[in-house]
mmCIF file of C-alpha atoms and ligand atoms in Angstrom:
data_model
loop_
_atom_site.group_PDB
_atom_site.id
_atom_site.type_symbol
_atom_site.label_atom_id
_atom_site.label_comp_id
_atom_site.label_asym_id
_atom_site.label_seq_id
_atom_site.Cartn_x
_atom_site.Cartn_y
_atom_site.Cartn_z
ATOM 1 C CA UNK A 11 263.312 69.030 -178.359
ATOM 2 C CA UNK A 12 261.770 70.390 -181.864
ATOM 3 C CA UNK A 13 260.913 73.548 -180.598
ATOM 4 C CA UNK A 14 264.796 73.955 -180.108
ATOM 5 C CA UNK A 15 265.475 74.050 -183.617
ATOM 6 C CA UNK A 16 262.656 76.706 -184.237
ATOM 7 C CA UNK A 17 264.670 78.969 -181.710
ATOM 8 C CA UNK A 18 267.280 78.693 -182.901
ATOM 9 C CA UNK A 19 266.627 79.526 -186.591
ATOM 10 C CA UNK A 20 263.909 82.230 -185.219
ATOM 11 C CA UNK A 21 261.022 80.983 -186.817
ATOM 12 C CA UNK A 22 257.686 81.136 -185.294
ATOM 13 C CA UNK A 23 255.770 77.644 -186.307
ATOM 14 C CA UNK A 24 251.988 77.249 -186.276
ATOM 15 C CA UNK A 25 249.665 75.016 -187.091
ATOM 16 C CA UNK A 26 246.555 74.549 -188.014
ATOM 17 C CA UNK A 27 244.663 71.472 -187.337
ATOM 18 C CA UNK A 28 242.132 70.311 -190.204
ATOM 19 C CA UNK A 29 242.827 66.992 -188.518
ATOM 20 C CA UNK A 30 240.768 68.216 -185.770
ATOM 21 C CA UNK A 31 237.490 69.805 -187.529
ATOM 22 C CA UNK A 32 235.374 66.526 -187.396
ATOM 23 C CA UNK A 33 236.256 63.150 -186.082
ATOM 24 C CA UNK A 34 235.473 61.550 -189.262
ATOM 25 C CA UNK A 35 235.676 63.797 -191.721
ATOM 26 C CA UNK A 36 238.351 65.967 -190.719
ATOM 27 C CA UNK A 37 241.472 66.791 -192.924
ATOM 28 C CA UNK A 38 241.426 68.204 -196.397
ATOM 29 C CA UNK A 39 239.776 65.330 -198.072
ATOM 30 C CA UNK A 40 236.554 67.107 -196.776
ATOM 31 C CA UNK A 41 237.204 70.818 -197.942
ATOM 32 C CA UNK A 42 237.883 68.998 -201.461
ATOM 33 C CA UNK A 43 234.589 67.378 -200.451
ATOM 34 C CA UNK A 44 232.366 70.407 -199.721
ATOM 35 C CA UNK A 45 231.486 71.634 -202.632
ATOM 36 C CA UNK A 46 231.550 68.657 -204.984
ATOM 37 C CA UNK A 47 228.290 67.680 -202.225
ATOM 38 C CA UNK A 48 226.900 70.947 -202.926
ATOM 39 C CA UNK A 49 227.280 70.260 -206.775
ATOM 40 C CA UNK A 50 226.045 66.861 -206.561
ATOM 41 C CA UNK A 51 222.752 67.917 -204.834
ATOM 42 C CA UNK A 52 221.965 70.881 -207.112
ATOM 43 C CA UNK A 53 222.093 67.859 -209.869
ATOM 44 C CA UNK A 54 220.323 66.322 -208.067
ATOM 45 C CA UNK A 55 222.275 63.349 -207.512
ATOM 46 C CA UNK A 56 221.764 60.266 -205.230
ATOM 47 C CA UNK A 57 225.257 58.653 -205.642
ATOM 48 C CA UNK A 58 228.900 59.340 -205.601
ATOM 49 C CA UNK A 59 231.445 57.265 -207.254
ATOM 50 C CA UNK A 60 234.866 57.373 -206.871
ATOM 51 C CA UNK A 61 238.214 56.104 -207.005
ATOM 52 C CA UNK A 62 240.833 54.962 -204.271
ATOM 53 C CA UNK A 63 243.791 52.731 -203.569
ATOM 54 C CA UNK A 64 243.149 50.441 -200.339
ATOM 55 C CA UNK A 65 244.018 52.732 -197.594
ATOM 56 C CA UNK A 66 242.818 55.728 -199.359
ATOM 57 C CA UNK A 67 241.897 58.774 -196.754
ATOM 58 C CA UNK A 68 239.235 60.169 -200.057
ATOM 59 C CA UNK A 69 237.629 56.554 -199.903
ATOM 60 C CA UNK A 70 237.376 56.866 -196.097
ATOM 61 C CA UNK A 71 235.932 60.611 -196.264
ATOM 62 C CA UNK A 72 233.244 60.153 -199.079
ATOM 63 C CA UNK A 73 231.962 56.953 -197.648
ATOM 64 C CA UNK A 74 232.173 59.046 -194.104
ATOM 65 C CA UNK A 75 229.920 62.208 -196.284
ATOM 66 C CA UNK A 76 227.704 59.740 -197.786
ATOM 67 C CA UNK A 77 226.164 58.329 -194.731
ATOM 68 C CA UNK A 78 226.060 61.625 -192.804
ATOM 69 C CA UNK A 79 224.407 63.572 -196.113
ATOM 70 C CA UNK A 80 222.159 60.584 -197.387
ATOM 71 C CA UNK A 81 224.309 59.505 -200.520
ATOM 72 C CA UNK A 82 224.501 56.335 -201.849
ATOM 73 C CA UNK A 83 228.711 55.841 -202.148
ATOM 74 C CA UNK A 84 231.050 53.217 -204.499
ATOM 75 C CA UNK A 85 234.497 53.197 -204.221
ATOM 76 C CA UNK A 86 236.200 51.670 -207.156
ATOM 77 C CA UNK A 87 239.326 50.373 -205.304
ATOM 78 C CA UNK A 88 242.865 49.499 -207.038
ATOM 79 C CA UNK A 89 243.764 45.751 -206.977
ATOM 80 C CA UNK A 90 242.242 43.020 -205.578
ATOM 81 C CA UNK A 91 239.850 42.100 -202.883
ATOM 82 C CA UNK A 92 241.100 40.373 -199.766
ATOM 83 C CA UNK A 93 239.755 38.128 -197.537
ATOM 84 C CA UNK A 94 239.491 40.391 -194.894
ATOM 85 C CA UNK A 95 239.101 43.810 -195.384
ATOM 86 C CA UNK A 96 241.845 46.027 -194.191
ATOM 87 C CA UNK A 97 240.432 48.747 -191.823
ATOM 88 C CA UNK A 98 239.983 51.740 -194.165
ATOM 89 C CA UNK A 99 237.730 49.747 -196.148
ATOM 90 C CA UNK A 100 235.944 48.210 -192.914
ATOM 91 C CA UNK A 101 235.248 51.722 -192.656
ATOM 92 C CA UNK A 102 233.949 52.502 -195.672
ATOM 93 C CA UNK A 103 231.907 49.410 -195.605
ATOM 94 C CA UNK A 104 229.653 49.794 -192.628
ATOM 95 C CA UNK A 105 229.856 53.800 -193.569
ATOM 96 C CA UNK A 106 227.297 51.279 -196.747
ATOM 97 C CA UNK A 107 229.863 52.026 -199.147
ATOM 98 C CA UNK A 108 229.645 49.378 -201.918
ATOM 99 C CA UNK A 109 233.318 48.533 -202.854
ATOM 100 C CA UNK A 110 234.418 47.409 -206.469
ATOM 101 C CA UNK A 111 237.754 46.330 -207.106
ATOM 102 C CA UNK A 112 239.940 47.033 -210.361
ATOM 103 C CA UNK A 113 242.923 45.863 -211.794
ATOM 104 C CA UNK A 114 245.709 47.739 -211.543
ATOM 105 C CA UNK A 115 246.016 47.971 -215.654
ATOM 106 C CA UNK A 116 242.144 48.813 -215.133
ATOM 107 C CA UNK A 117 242.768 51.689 -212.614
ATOM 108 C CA UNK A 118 245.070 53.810 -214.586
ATOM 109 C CA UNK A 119 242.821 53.821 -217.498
ATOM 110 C CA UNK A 120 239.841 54.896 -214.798
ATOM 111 C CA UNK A 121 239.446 58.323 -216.787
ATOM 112 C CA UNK A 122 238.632 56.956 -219.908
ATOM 113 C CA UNK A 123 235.231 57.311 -221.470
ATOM 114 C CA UNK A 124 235.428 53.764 -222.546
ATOM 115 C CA UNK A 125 235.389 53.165 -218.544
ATOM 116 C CA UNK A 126 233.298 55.665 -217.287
ATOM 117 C CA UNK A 127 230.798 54.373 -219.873
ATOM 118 C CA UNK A 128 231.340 50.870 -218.427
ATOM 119 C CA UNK A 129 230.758 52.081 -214.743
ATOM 120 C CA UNK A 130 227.682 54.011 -215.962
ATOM 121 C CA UNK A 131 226.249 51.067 -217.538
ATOM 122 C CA UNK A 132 227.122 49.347 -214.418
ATOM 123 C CA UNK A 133 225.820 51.406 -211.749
ATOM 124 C CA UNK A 134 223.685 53.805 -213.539
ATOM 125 C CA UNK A 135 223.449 57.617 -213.031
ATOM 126 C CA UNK A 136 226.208 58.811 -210.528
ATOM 127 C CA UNK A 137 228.294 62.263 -209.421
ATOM 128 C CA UNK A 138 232.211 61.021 -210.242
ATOM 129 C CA UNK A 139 234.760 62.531 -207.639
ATOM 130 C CA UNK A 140 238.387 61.858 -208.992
ATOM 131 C CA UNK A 141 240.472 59.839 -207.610
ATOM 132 C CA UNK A 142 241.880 62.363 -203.835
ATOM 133 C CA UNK A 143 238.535 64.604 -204.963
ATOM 134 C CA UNK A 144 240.913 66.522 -206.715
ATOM 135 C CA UNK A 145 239.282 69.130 -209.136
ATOM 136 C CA UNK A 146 238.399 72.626 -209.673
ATOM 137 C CA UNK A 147 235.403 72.663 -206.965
ATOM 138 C CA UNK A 148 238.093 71.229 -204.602
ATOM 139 C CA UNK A 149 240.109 73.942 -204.606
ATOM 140 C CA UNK A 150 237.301 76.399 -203.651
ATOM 141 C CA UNK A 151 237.006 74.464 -200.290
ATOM 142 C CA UNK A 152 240.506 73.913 -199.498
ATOM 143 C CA UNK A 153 240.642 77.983 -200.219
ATOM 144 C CA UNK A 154 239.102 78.310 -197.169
ATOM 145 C CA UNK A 155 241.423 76.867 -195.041
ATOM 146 C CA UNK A 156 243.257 80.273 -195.180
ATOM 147 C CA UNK A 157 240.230 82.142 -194.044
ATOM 148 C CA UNK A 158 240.556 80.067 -190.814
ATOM 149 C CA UNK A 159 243.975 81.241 -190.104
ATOM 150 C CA UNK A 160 243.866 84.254 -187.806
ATOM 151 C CA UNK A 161 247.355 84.808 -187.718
ATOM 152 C CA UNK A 162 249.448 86.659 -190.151
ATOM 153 C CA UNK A 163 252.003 84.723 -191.694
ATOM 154 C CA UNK A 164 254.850 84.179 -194.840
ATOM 155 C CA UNK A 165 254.859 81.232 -195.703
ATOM 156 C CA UNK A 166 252.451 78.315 -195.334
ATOM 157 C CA UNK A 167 253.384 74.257 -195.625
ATOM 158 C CA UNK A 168 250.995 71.524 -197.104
ATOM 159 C CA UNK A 169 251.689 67.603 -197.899
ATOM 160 C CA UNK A 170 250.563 67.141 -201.844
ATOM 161 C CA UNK A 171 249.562 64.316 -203.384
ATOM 162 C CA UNK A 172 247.797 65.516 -206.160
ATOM 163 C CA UNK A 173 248.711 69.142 -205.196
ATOM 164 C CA UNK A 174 245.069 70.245 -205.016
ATOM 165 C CA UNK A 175 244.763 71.079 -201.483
ATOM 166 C CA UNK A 176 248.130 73.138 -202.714
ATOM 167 C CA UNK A 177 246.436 74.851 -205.535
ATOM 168 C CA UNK A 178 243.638 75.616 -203.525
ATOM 169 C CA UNK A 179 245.851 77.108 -200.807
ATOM 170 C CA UNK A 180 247.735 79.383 -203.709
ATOM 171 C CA UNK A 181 244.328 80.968 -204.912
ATOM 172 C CA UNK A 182 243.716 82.726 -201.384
ATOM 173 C CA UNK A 183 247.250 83.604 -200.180
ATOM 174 C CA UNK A 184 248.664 87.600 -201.053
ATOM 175 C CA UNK A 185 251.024 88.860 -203.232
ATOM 176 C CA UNK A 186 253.662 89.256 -199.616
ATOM 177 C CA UNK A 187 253.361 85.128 -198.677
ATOM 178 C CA UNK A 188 254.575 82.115 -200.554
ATOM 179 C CA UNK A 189 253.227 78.173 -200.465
ATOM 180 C CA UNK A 190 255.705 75.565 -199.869
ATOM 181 C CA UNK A 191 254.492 71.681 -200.975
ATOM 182 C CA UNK A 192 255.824 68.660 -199.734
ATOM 183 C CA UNK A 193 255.685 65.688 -202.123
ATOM 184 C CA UNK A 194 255.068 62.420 -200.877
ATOM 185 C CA UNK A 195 255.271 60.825 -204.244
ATOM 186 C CA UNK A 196 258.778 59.643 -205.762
ATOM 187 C CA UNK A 197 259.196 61.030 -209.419
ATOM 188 C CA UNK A 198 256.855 63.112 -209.099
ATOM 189 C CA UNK A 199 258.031 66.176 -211.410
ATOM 190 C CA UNK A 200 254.988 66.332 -212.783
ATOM 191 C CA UNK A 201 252.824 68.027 -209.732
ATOM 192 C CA UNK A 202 253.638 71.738 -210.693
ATOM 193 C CA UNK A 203 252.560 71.153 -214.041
ATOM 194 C CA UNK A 204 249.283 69.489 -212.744
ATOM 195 C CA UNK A 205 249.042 72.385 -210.264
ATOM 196 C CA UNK A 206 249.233 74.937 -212.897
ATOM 197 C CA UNK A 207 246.620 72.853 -215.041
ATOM 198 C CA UNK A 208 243.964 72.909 -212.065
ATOM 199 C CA UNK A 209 244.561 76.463 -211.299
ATOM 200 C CA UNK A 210 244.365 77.183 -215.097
ATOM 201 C CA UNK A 211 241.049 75.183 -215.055
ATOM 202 C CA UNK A 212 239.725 76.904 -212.093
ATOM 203 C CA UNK A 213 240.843 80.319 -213.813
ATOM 204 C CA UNK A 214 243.070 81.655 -210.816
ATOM 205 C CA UNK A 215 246.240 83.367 -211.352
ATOM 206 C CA UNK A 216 247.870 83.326 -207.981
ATOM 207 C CA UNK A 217 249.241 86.724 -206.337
ATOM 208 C CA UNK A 218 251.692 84.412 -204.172
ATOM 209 C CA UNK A 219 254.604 82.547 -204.987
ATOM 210 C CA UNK A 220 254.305 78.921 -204.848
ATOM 211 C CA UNK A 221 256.684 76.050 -204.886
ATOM 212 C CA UNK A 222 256.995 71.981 -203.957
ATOM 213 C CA UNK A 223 259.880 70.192 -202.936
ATOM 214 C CA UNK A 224 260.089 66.722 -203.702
ATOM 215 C CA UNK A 225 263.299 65.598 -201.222
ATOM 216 C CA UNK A 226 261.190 64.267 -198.764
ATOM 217 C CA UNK A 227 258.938 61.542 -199.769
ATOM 218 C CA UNK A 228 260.807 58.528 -198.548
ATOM 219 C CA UNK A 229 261.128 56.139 -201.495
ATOM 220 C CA UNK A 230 257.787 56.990 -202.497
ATOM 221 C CA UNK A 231 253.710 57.155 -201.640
ATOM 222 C CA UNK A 232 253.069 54.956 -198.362
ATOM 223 C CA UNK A 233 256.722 53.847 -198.569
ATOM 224 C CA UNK A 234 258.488 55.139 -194.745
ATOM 225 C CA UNK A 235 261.598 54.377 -192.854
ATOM 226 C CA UNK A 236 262.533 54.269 -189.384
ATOM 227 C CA UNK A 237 263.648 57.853 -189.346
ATOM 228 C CA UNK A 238 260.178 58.913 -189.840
ATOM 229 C CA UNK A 239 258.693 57.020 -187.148
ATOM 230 C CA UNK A 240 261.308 58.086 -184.768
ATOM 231 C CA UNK A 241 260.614 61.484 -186.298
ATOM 232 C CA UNK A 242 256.695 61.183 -185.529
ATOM 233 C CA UNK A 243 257.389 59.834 -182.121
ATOM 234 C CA UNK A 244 259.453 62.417 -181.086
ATOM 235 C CA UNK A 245 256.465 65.103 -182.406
ATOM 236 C CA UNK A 246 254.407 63.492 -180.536
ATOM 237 C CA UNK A 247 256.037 63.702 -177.229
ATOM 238 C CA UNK A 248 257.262 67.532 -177.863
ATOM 239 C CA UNK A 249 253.934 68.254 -179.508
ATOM 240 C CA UNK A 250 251.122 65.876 -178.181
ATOM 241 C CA UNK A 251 249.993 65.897 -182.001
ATOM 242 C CA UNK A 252 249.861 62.414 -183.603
ATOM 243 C CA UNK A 253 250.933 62.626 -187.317
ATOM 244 C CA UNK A 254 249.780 60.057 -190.253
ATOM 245 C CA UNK A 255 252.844 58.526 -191.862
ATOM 246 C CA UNK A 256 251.863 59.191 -195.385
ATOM 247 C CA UNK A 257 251.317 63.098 -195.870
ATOM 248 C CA UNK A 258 251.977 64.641 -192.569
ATOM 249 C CA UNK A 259 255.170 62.800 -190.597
ATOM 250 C CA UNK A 260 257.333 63.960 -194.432
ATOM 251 C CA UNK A 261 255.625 67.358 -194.407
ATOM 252 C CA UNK A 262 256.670 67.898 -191.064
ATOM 253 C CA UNK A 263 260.062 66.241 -191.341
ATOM 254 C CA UNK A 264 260.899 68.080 -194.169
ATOM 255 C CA UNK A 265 260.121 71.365 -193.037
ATOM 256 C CA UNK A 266 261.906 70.812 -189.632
ATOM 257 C CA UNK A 267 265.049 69.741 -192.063
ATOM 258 C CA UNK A 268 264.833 72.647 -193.923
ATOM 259 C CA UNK A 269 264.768 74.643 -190.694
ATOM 260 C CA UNK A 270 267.378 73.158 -189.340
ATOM 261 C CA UNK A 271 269.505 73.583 -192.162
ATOM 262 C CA UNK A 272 268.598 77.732 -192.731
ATOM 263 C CA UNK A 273 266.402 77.669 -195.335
ATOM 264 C CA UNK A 274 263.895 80.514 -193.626
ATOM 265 C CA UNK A 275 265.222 83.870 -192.797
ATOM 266 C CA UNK A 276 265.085 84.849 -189.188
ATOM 267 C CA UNK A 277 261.623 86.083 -188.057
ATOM 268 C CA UNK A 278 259.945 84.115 -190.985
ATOM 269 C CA UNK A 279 256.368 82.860 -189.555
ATOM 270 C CA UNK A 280 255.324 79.293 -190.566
ATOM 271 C CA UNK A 281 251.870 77.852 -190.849
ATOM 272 C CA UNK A 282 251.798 73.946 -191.768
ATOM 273 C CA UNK A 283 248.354 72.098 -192.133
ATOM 274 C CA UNK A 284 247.927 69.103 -190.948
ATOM 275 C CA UNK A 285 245.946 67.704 -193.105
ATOM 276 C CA UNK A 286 244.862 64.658 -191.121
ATOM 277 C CA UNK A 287 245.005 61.295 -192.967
ATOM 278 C CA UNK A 288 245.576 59.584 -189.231
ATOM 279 C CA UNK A 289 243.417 57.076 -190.058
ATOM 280 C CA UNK A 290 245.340 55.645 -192.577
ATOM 281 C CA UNK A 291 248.331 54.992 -189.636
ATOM 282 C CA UNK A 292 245.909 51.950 -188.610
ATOM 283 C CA UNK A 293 247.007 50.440 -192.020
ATOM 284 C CA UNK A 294 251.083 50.041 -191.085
ATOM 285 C CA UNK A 295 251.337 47.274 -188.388
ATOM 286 C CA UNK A 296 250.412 47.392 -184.667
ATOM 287 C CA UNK A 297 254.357 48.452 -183.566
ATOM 288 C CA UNK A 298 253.601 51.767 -185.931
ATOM 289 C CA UNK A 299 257.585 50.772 -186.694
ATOM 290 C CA UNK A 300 256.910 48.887 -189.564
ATOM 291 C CA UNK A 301 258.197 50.134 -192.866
ATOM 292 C CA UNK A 302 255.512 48.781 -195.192
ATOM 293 C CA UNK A 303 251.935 48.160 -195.285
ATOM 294 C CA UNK A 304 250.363 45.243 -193.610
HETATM 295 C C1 PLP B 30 245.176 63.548 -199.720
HETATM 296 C C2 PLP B 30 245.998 64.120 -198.623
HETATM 297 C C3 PLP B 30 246.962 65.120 -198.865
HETATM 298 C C4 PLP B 30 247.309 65.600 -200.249
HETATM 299 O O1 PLP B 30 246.283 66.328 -200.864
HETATM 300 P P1 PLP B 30 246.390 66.679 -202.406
HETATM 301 O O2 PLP B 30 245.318 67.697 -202.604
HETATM 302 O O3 PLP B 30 246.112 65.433 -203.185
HETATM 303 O O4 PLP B 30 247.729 67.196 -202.686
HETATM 304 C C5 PLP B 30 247.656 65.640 -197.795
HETATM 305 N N1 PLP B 30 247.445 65.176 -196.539
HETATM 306 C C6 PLP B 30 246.544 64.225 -196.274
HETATM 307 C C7 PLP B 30 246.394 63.765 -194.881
HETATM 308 C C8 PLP B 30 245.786 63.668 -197.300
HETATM 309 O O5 PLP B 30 244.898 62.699 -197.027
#
């Protein structure tokens, strides 16, 4: 049992569920969402462009916002089109996202004016989410994740990617609690810098301490091995919570790792998000034992 470790180390683990606040929507992709839709309408906007890889939970949730809030969505997707579409972009397709695919050369130079001109010449006028949604107006919504939490606590756990979500977490926590990331990216050194950048841009100087670890991401983004599953399986029998094998099953594993091994002083209280993402589990194969992609 999990909840044998948390005994034993006295820690008191909670968790609160963004992967539960709307069936389709849920998970942080929609706090980053929130006001970037609020934005968008007071420019009075009629589409949203964006960027995603193939199984990308941001793609999902903006197509998911666009048909519920009358936007016109298209997702400029990294590599190349398939035959049949896998089912995040099924998704995103009958959701009336229009789907353009990029190069992979293309896709890291998405930023560029040169290409933004392009896609504006393409497609016209448009609001441009980054790729994950990941700016300053997403940190105001995921900020408000903590507002939700009506129980005190020291320390509280998030997956990053980006480290927005993160970032946004940091600008609402007190001077008394900390942050604690878990990177799911390999090599990925370069998230605290790009989480003091946003919270520069955003013009927040945290009260809390904040840090990520990056021992946990399992060969890197999407990559998994057969601990994790077993790891996820097992959380889901203590539990009865399902975790997504991208962001949430290394979050989880980590912290229960770091747990085990007496990283939190007795009496510490834990929250961890779980940030949702399950849909992207639908993109490993049927067994949900599989180590790579379909
Ligand atoms: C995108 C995502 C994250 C990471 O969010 P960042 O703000 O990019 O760090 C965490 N969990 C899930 C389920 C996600 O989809």
């Amino acid at each position: 049992m999990q909840s044998a470790s948390l005994e034993a180390a006295d820690v008191a683990l909670f968790i609160k569920r963004e992967d539960l606040v709307d069936a389709e929507l849920g998970g942080n992709k929609w706090r980053k969402l929130k006001y970037n839709l609020e934005a968008a309408q007071q420019q009075k906007h009629d589409t949203l462009l964006t960027f995603g890889g193939a199984y990308s939970n941001h793609i999902y949730a903006t197509a998911a916002a666009g048909q519920r809030y009358g936007y016109k969505t298209i997702g400029i997707i990294r590599g190349e089109q398939h035959a049949e579409l896998n089912p995040t972009l099924q998704f995103a397709t009958d959701c009336g996202m229009q789907l353009d695919y990029v190069d992979r050369e293309s896709y890291r130079n998405k930023t560029s004016n040169s290409c933004i001109n392009q896609l504006h010449k393409k497609y016209g006028r448009f609001y441009l989410l980054p790729e994950g949604g990941s700016n300053v107006l997403a940190l105001k919504g995921c900020a408000e994740i903590i507002d939700e939490i009506d129980t005190d606590f020291d320390v509280i756990c998030v997956a990053c990617g980006t480290g927005a979500t993160l970032a946004g977490l940091v600008s609402n926590l007190s001077g008394k609690q900390q942050a604690l990331g878990f990177v799911v990216l390999k090599d990925a050194d370069f998230i605290s810098t790009d989480i003091k950048l946003l919270l520069q841009q955003a013009n927040i100087n945290p009260a809390c301490s904040w840090q990520v670890n990056t021992s946990y991401h399992f060969g890197g983004y999407a990559k998994t091995d057969q601990a994790l599953w077993d790891f996820m399986a097992r959380f889901k029998k203590d539990f009865d919570i399902e975790l997504d094998a991208v962001y949430t099953g290394k979050m989880f594993y980590g912290l229960f790792d770091l747990i085990n091994n007496g990283y939190f002083k007795p009496g510490t209280r834990i929250v961890a998000i779980h940030t949702g993402g399950l849909q992207g589990n639908k993109g490993f194969s049927p067994q949900m034992n599989a180590n790579k992609r379909k």
